[in-house]
Tab-separated table of C-alpha atoms in Angstrom:
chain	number	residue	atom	x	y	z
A	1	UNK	CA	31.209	-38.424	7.194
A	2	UNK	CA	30.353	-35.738	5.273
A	3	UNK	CA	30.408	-32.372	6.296
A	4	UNK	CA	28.680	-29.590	5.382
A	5	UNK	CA	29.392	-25.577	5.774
A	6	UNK	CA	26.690	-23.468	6.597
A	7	UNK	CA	22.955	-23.988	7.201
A	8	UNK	CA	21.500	-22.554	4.157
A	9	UNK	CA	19.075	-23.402	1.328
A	10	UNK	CA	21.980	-24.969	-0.282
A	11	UNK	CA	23.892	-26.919	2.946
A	12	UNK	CA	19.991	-27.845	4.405
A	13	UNK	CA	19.004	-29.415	0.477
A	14	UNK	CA	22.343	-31.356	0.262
A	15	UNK	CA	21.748	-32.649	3.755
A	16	UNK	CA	18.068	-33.557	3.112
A	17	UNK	CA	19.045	-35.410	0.180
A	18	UNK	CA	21.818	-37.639	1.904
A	19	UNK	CA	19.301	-38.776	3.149
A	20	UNK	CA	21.021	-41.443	6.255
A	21	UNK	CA	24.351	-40.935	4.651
A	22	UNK	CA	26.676	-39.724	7.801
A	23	UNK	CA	26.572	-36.044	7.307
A	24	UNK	CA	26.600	-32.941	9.601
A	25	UNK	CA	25.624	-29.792	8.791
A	26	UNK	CA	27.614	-26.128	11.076
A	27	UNK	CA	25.663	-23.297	10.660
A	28	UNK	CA	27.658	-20.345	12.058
A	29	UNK	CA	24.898	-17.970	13.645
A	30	UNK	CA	21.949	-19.167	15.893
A	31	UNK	CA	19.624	-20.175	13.276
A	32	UNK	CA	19.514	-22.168	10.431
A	33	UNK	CA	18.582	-20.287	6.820
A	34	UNK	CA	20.926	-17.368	6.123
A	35	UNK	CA	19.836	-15.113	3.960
A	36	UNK	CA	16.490	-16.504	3.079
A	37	UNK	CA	15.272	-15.937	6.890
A	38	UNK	CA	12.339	-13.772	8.101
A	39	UNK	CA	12.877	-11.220	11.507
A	40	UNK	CA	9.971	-10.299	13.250
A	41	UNK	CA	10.280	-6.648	14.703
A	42	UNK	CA	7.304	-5.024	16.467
A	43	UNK	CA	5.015	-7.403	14.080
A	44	UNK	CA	5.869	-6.802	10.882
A	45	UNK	CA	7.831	-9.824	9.189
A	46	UNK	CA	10.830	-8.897	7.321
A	47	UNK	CA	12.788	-10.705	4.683
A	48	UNK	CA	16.609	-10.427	4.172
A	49	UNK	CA	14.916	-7.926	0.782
A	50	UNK	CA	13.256	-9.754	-1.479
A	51	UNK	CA	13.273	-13.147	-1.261
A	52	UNK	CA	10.403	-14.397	-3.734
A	53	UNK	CA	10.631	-18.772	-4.652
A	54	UNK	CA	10.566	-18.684	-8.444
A	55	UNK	CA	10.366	-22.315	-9.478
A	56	UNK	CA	10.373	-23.797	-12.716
A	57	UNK	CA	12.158	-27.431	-12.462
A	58	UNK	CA	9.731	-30.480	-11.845
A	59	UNK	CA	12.019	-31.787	-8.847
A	60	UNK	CA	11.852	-28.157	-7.147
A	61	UNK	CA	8.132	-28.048	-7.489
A	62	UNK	CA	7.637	-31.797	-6.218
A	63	UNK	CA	9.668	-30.879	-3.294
A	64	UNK	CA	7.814	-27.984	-2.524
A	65	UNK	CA	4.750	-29.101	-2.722
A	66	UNK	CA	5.711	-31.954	-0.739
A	67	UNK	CA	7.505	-30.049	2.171
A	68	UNK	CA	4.786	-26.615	2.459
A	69	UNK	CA	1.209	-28.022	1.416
A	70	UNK	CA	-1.278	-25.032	1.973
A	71	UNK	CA	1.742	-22.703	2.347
A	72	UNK	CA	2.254	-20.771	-0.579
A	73	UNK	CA	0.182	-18.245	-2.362
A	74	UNK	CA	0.922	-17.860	-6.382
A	75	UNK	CA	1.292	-14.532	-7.291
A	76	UNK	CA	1.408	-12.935	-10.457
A	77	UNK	CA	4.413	-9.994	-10.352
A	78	UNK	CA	3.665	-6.563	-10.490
A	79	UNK	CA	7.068	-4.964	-10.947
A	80	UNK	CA	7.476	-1.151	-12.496
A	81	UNK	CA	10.903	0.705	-13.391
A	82	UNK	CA	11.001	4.571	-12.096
A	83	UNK	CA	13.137	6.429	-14.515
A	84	UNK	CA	12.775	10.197	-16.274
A	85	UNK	CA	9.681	10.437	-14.536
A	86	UNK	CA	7.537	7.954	-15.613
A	87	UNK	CA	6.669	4.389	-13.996
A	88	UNK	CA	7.288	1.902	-16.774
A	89	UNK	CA	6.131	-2.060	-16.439
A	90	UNK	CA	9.150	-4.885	-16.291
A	91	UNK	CA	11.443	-5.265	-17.923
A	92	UNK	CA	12.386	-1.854	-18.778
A	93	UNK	CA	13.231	-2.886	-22.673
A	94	UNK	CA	9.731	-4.139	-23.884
A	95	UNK	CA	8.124	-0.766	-21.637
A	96	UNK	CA	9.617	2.502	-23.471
A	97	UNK	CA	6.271	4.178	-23.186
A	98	UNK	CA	6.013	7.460	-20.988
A	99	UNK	CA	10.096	8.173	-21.136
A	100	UNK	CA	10.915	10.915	-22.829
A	101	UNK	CA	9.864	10.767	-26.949
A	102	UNK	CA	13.705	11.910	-27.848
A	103	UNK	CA	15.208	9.217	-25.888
A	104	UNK	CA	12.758	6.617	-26.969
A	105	UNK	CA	13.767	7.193	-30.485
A	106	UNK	CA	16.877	6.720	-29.871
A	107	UNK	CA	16.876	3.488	-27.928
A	108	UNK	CA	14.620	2.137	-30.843
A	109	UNK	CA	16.873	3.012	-33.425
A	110	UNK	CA	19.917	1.754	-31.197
A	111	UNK	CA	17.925	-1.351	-30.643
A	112	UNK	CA	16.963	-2.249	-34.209
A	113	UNK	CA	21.217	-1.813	-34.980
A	114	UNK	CA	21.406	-5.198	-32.714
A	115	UNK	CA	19.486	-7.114	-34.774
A	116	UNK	CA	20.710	-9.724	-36.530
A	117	UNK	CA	24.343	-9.072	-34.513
A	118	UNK	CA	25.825	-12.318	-32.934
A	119	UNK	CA	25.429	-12.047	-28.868
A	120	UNK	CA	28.997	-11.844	-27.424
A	121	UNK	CA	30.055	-15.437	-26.381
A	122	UNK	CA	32.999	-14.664	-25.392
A	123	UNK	CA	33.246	-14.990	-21.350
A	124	UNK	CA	36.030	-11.628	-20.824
A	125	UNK	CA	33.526	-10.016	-22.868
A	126	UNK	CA	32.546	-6.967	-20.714
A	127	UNK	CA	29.191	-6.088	-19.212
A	128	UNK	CA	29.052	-2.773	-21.030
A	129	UNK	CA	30.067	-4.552	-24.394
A	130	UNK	CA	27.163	-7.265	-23.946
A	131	UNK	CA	25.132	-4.618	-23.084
A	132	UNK	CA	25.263	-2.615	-25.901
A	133	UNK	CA	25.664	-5.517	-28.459
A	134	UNK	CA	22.284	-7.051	-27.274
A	135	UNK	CA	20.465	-3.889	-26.430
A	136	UNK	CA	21.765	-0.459	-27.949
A	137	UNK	CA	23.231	2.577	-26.556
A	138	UNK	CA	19.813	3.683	-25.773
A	139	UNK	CA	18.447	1.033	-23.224
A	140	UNK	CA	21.795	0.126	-22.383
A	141	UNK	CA	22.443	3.948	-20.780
A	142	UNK	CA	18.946	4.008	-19.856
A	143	UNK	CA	18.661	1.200	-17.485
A	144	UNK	CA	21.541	-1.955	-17.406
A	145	UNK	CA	24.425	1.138	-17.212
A	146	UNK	CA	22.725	3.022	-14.345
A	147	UNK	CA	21.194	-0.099	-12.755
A	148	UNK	CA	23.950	-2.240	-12.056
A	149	UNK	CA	26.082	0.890	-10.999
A	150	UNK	CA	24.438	0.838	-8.258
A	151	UNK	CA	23.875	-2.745	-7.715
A	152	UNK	CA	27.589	-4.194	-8.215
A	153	UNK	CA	28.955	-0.585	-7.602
A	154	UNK	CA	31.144	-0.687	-10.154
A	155	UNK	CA	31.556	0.424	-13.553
A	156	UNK	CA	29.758	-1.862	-16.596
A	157	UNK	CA	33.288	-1.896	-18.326
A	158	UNK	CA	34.640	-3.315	-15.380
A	159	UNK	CA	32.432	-6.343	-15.025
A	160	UNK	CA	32.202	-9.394	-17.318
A	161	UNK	CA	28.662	-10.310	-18.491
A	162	UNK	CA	28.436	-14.467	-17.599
A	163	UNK	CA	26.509	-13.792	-14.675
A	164	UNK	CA	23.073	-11.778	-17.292
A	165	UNK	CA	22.647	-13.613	-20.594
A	166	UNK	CA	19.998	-16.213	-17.889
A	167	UNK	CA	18.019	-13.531	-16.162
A	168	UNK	CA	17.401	-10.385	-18.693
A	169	UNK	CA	15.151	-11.180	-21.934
A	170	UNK	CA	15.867	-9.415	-25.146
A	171	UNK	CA	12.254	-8.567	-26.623
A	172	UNK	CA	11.934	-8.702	-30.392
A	173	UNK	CA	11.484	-5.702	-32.629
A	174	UNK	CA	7.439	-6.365	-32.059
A	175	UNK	CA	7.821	-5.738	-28.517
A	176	UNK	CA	9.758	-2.941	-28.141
A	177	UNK	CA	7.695	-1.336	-30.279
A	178	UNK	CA	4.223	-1.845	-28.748
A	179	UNK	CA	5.847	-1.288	-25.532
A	180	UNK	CA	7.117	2.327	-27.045
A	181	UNK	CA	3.714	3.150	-27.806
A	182	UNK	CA	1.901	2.176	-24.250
A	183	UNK	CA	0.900	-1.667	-25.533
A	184	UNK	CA	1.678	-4.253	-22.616
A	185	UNK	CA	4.817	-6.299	-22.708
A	186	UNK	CA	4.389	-7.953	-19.066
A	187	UNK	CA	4.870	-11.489	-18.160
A	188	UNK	CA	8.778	-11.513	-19.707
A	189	UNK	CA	11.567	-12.878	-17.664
A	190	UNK	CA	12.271	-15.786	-15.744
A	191	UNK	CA	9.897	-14.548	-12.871
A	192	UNK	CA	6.708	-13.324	-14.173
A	193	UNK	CA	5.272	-14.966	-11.205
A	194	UNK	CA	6.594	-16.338	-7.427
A	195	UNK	CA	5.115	-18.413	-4.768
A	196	UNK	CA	5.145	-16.216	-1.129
A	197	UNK	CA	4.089	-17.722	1.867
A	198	UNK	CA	0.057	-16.852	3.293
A	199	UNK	CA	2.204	-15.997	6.529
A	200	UNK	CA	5.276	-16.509	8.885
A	201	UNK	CA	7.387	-14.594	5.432
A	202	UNK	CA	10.286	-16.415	3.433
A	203	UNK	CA	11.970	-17.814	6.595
A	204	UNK	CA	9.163	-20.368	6.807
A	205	UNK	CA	11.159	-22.573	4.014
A	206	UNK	CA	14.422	-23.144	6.418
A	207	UNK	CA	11.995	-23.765	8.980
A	208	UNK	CA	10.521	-26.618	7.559
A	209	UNK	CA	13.928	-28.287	6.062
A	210	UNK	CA	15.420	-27.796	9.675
A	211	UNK	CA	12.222	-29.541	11.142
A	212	UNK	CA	13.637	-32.366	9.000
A	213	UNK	CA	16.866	-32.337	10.260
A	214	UNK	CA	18.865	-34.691	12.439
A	215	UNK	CA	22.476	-33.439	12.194
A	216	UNK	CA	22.267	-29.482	12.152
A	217	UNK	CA	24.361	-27.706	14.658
A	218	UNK	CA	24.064	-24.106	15.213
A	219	UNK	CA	26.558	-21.216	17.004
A	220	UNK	CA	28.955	-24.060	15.371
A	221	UNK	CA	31.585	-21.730	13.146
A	222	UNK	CA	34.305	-22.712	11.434
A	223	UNK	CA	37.469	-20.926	11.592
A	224	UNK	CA	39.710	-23.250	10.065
A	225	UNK	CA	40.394	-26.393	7.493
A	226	UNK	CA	42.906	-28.634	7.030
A	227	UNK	CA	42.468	-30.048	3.361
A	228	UNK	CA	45.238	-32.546	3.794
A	229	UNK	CA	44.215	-34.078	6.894
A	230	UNK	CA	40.346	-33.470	6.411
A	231	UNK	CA	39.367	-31.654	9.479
A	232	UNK	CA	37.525	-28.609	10.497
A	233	UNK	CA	38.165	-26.385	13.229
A	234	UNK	CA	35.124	-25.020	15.404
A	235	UNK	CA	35.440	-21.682	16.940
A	236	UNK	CA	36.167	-22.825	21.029
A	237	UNK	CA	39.003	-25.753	19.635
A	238	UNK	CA	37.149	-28.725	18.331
A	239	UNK	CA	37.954	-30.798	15.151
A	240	UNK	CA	35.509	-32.448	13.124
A	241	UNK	CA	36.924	-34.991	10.999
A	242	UNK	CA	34.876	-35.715	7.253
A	243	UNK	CA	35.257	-37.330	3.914
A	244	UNK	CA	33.738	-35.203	1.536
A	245	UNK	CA	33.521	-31.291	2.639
A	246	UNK	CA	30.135	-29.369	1.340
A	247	UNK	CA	30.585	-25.453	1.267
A	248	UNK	CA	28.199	-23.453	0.945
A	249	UNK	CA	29.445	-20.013	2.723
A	250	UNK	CA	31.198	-17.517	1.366
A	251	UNK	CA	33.917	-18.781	-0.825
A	252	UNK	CA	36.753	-15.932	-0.091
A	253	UNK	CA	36.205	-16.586	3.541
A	254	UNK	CA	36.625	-20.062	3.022
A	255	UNK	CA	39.482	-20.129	0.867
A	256	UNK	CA	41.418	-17.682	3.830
A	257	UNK	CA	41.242	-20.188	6.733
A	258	UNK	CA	42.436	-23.370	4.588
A	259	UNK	CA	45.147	-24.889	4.613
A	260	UNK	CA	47.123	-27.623	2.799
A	261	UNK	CA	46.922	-28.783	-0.742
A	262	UNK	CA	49.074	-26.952	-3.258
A	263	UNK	CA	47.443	-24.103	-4.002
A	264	UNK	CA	47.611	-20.457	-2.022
A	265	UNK	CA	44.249	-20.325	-1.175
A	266	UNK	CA	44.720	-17.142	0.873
A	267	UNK	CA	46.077	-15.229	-2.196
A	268	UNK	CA	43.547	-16.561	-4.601
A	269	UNK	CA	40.765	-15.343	-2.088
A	270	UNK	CA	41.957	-11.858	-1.841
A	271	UNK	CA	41.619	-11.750	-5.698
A	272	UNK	CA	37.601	-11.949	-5.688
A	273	UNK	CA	34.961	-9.225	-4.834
A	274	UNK	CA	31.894	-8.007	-3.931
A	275	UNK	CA	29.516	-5.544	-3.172
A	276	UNK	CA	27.543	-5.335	0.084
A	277	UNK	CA	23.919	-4.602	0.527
A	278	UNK	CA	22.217	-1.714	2.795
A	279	UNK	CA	18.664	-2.725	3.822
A	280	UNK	CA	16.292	-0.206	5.307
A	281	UNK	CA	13.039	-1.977	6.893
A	282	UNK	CA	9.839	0.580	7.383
A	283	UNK	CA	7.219	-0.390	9.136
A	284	UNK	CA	4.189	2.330	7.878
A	285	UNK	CA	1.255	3.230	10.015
A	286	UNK	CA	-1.264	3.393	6.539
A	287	UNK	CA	-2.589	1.088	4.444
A	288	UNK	CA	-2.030	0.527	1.059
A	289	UNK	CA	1.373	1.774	0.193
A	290	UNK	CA	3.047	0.518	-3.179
A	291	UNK	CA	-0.598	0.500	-4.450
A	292	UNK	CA	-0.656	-3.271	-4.994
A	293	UNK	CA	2.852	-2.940	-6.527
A	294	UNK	CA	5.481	-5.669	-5.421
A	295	UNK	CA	8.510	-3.838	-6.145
A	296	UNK	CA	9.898	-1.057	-7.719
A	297	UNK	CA	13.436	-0.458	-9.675
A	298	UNK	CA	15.308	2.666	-9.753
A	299	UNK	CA	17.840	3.175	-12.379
A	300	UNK	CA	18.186	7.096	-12.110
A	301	UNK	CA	21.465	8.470	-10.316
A	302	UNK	CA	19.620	10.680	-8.054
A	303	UNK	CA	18.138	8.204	-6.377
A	304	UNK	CA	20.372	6.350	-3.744
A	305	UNK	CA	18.876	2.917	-3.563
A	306	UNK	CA	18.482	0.601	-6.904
A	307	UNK	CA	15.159	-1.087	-5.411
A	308	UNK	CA	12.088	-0.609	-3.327
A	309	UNK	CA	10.141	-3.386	-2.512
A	310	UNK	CA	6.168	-4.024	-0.717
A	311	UNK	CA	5.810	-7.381	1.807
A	312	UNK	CA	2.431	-6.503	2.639
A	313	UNK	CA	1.485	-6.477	-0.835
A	314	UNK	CA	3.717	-10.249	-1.279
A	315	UNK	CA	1.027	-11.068	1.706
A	316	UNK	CA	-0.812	-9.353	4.323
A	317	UNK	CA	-0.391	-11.127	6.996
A	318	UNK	CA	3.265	-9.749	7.270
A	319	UNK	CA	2.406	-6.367	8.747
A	320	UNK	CA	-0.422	-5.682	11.258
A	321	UNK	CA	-3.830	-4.571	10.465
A	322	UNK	CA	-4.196	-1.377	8.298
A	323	UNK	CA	-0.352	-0.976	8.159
A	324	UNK	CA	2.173	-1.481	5.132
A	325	UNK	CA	5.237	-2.365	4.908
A	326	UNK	CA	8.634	-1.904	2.669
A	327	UNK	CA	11.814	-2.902	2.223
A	328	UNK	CA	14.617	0.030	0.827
A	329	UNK	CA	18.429	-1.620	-0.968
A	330	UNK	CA	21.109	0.433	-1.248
A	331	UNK	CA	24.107	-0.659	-3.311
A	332	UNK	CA	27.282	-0.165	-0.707
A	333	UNK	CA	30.973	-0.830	-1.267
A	334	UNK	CA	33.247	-3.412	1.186
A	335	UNK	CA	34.852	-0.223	2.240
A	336	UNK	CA	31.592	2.185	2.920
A	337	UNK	CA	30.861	3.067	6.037
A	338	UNK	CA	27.438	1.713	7.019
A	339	UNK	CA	25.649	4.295	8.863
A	340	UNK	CA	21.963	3.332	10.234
A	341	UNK	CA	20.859	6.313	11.031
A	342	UNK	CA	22.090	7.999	7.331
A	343	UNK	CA	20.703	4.682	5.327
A	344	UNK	CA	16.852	5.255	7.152
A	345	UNK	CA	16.834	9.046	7.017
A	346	UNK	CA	17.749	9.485	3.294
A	347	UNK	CA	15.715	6.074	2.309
A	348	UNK	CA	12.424	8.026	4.009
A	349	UNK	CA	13.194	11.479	2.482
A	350	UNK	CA	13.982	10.218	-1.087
A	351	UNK	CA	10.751	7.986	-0.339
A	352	UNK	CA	8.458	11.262	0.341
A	353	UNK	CA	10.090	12.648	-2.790
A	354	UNK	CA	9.438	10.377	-5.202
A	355	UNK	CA	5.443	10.690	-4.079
A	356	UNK	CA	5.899	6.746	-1.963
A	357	UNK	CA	5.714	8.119	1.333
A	358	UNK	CA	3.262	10.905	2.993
A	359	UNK	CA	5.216	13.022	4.828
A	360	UNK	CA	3.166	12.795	8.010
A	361	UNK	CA	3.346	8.783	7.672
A	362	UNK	CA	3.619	7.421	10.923
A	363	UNK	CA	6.725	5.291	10.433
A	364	UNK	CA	6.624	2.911	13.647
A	365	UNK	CA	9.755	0.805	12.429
A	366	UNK	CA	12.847	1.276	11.577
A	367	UNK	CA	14.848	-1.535	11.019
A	368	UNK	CA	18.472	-2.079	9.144
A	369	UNK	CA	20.434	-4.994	8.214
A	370	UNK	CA	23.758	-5.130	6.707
A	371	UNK	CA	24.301	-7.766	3.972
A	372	UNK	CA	28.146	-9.029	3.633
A	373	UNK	CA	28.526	-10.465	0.968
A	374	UNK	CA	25.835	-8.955	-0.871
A	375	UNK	CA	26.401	-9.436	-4.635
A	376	UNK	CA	29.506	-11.280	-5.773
A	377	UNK	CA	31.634	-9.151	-9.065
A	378	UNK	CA	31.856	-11.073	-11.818
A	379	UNK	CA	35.326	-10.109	-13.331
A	380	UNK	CA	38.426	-10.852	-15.120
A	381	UNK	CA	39.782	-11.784	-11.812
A	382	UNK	CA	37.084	-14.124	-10.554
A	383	UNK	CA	36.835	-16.124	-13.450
A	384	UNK	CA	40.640	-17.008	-13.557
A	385	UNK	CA	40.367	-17.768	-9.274
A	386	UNK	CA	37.643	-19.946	-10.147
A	387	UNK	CA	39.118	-21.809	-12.967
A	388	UNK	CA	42.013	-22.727	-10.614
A	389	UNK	CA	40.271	-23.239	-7.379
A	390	UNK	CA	37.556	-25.257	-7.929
A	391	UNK	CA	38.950	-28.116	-9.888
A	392	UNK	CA	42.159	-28.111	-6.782
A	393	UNK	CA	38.895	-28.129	-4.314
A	394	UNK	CA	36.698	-30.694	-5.938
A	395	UNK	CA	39.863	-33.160	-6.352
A	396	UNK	CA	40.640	-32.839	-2.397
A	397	UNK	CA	37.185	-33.500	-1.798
A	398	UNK	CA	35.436	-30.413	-1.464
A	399	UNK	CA	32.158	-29.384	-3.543
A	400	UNK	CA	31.326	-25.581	-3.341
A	401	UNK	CA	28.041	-24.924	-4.126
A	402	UNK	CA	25.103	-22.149	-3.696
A	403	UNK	CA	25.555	-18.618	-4.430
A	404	UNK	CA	28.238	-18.012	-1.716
A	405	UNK	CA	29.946	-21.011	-2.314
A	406	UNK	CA	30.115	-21.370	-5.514
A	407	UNK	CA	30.786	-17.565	-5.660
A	408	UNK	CA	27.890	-16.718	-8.414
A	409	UNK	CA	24.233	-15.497	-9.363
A	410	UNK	CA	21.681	-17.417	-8.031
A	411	UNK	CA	18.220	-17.740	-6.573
A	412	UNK	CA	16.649	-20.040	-4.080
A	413	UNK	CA	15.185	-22.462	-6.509
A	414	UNK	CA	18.916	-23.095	-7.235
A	415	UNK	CA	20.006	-23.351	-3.987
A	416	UNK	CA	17.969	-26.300	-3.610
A	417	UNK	CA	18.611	-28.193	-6.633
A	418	UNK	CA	22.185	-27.438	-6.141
A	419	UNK	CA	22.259	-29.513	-3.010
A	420	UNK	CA	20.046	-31.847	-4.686
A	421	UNK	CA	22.585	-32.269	-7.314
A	422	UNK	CA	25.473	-32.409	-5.002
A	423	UNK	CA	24.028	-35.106	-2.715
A	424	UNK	CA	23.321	-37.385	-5.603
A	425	UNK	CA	26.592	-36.781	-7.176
A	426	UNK	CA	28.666	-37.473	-3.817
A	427	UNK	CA	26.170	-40.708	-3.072
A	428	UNK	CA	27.034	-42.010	-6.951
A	429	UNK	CA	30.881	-41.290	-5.861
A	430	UNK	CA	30.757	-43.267	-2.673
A	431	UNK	CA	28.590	-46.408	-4.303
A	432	UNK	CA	31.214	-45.990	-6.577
A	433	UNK	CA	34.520	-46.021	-4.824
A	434	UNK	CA	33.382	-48.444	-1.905
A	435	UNK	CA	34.560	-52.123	-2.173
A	436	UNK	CA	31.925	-54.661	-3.978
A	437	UNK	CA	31.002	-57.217	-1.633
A	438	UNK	CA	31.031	-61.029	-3.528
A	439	UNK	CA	27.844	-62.028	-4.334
A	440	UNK	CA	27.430	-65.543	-2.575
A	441	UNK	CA	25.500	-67.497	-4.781
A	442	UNK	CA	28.280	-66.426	-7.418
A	443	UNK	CA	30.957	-67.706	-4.847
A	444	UNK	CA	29.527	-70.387	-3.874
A	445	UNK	CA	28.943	-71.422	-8.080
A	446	UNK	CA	33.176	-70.748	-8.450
A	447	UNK	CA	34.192	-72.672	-5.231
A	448	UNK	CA	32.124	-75.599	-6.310
């Protein structure tokens, strides 16, 4: 049997695609999803933050459009940057218009002193380095310095940079310059636009790969795994026995409850990091907040959270009648206390500040979640745990996979090709290993 860990995008695909394959999925909490589910409080639909389905890749779209006809809605993004005063489009370095003229000089001058420049390729290169080799000193202090600060919470010369080269464009010379001068850059990136659901929010995609599945237990977790023997332990004392082992939950937690094999997982799992997420959910008693925006960055140091994002402007239908709604992240470290009451009251007050909020909104939710892991550091460290561990995993039969699992940067569109991948890469190593049955006309030819 195979078994897989954890119930989301990435353990529901793999399952999905084994297709009747022996397989069993444990998903740890009460319902199926993890982070790309959808709580209802009071009405208003909330994502785990943003959760937007990007898709490019032909077998993600046929899948989709298979699973959720009549679903989706396409929307075209309207993101903005809030830095030095001025609201800029996305991304930040094709949109130097309204900063001030001083420090738009400079990052075009910095910028320009890239060109031409090999991009570091070198995988200990650090963010900061790859930073200012593709960008310049200018954009790089502007915006990927202060950003991910808050983000990762940690300093850009103490991250590597293979997580970014995918998911940040560097314009041309043509576009920073007409996006200096006010001329729009939009529709760069890998998500200029995202499919949301009409209603029911993000959660509605678990939903409909759980209503296809057979072998999903919930309230099942593991708490430990013996990679010699093949089992996994179940919180109350059972054992499930598998084959191959699919894990998609976090990988540091997995690596400290096995066992066996000749590695020491425990040790290698203290090694890797993370940052955790702070999400403040605001329910607003007005229409029409975010002004048709979908989400907004916030580079600047004085402002606590590194994004602000709009459901009810992803789709209406997620907040009642002449309400809005909004999601508020906050960067946090493992080892920062996470206090509910602090998050909400400075995430409304820096809100009213920055001209968001009214002050005499009505706020009639306030909602927080806790996200742990939230974003995993890419590091010196990580990449040396990962070089060891997951070839010792994948040759005792266990596949890591997702953005927990796999302990990387990902998206849901990945998610589900990862366990796409998997599940046709296991199903090829099965056919392949299992004993060939004779045929019997060719018997019957070389007994005669």
């Amino acid at each position: 049997m195979i078994l897989i860990l954890g119930g989301g995008l990435a353990g529901m695909s793999t399952a999905y695609h084994l297709g009747d394959r022996p397989h069993l999925v444990l998903e740890g909490e009460s319902s199926p999803g993890g982070l790309c589910r959808t709580r209802v409080v009071d009405g208003y639909h909330f994502d785990y933050t943003g959760h937007l389905l990007h898709l490019r890749d032909p077998r993600a779209i046929e899948l989709v459009d298979a699973f959720y006809p009549d679903v989706f809605d396409d929307v075209g993004r309207v993101a903005r940057i809030r830095s030095m005063g001025a609201d800029l489009p996305f991304p930040y370095q094709a949109n130097l218009h309204g900063l001030p003229r001083e420090f738009v000089a400079e990052a075009i001058v910095g910028f320009t002193e890239t060109l031409g420049r090999e991009v570091p390729d070198d995988p200990t290169t650090s963010f900061r380095d790859w930073a200012l080799a593709v960008f310049g000193p200018g954009i790089a202090r502007g915006f990927m310095f202060n950003y991910n600060r808050k983000l990762f919470r940690r300093e850009p010369e103490a991250m590597t940079a293979d997580w970014v080269s995918w998911a940040v464009p560097k314009p041309n010379l043509e576009e920073v310059v007409r996006g200096a001068l006010g001329l729009s850059n939009e529709g760069m990136g890998y998500n200029p636009t995202f499919r949301y659901p009409r209603s029911g929010g993000i959660g509605v995609i678990p939903d409909a790969f759980a209503e296809r599945m057979t072998h999903l237990r919930c309230d099942a977790r593991v708490v430990g795994v013996d990679l010699d023997a093949r089992t996994a332990e179940i919180a109350g004392g059972e054992t499930v026995s598998y084959e191959r082992l699919v894990v998609t939950t976090p990988l540091p937690g997995f690596l400290s409850m096995c066992r066996g094999g000749s590695v020491d997982w425990a040790a290698e799992a203290a090694r890797l990091d993370w940052s955790v997420v702070g999400c403040v959910n605001l329910g607003v008693e007005r229409a029409g907040v975010g002004d048709g925006v979908h989400w907004i960055y916030f580079p600047d140091p004085d402002v606590p959270f590194y994004r602000v994002g709009f459901p009810s402007n992803f789709s209406a239908a997620v907040a009642p009648p002449g309400t809005s709604s909004l999601y508020v992240a906050f960067g946090l470290r493992r080892d920062e206390a996470f206090d509910p009451s602090d998050l909400v009251d400075r995430a409304i007050a820096t809100l009213v500040r920055e001209g968001i909020l009214r002050s005499d909104d009505p706020i009639a939710v306030r909602d927080t979640i806790r996200i742990d892991p939230g974003f995993v550091i890419f590091d010196r460290a990580r990449q040396e745990v990962m070089a060891r561990v997951i070839p010792a995993l994948e040759a005792l039969g266990v596949h890591p996979i997702g953005r927990y699992g796999a302990w990387t940067y990902s998206y849901m569109e990945r998610a589900i090709l990862d366990g796409l991948e998997l599940a046709e890469r296991i199903l090829s190593l099965i056919h392949n290993s299992e004993p060939k049955r004779p045929d019997v006309k060719s018997r019957m030819t070389s007994t005669a």
